[in-house]
Coordinates of C-alpha atoms in Angstrom, one line a residue:
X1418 CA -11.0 -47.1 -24.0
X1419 CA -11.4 -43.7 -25.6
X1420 CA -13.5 -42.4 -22.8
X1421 CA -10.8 -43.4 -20.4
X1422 CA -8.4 -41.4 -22.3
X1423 CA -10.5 -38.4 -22.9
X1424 CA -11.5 -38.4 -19.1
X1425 CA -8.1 -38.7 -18.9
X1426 CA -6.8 -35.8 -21.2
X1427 CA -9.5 -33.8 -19.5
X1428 CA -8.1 -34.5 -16.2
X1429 CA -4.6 -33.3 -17.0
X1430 CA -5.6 -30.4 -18.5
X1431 CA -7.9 -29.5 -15.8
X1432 CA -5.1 -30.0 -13.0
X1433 CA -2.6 -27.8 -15.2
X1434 CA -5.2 -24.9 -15.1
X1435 CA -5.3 -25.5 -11.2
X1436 CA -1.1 -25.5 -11.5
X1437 CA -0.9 -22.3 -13.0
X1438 CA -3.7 -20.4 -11.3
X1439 CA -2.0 -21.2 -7.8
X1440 CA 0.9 -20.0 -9.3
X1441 CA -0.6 -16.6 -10.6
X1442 CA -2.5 -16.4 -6.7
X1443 CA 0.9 -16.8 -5.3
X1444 CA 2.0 -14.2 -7.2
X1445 CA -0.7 -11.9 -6.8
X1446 CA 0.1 -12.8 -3.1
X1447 CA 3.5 -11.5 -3.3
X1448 CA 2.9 -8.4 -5.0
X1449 CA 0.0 -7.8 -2.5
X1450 CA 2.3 -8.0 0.2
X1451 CA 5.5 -5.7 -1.1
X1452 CA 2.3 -3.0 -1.7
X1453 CA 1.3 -3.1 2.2
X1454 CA 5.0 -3.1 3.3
X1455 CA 5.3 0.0 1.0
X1456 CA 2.2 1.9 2.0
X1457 CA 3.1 0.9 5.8
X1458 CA 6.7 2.8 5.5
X1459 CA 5.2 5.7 3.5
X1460 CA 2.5 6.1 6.4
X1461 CA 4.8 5.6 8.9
X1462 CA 7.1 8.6 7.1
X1463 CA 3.6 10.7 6.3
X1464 CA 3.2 10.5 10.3
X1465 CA 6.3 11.8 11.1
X1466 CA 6.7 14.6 8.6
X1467 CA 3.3 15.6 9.7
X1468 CA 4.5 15.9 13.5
X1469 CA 7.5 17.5 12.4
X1470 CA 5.0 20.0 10.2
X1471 CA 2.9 20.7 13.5
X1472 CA 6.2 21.4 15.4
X1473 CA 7.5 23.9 13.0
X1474 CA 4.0 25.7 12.7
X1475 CA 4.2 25.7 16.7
X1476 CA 7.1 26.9 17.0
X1477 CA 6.8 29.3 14.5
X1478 CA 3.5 30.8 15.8
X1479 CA 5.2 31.1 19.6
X1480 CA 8.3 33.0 18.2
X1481 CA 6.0 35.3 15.7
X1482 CA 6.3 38.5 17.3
X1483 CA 3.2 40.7 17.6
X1484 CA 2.3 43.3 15.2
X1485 CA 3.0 47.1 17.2
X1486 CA 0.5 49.1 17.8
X1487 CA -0.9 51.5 15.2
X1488 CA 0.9 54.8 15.0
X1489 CA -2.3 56.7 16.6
X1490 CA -2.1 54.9 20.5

């Protein structure tokens, strides 16, 4: 009978390991996820600034104006 109950004792413990490591994957999980939705948006805003960068810099170099000549032409 004691082997029966220390199989038994065994067994719970091993199943509330099992219980608490799903809960600490699930959680892991969720944490995972709120990350990639994060670094998604700030991609998504690095990509726009960026184009919004390029268009300045463009815009900027076509309104530059040009240097006059030296004083000796």
């Amino acid at each position: 009978m004691t082997d029966d109950t220390d199989t038994s004792l065994r067994l719970n413990e091993l199943e509330a390991h099992i219980a608490h490591q799903d809960s600490t994957i699930d959680d892991l999980n969720q944490v995972i996820l709120e990350q990639w939705n994060e670094i998604k948006a700030l991609s998504e805003k690095l990509a726009r600034l960026d184009a919004k960068v390029q268009t300045i810099e463009q815009t900027a170099e076509a309104n530059e104006p040009q240097d006059p000549p030296p004083p000796h032409y």
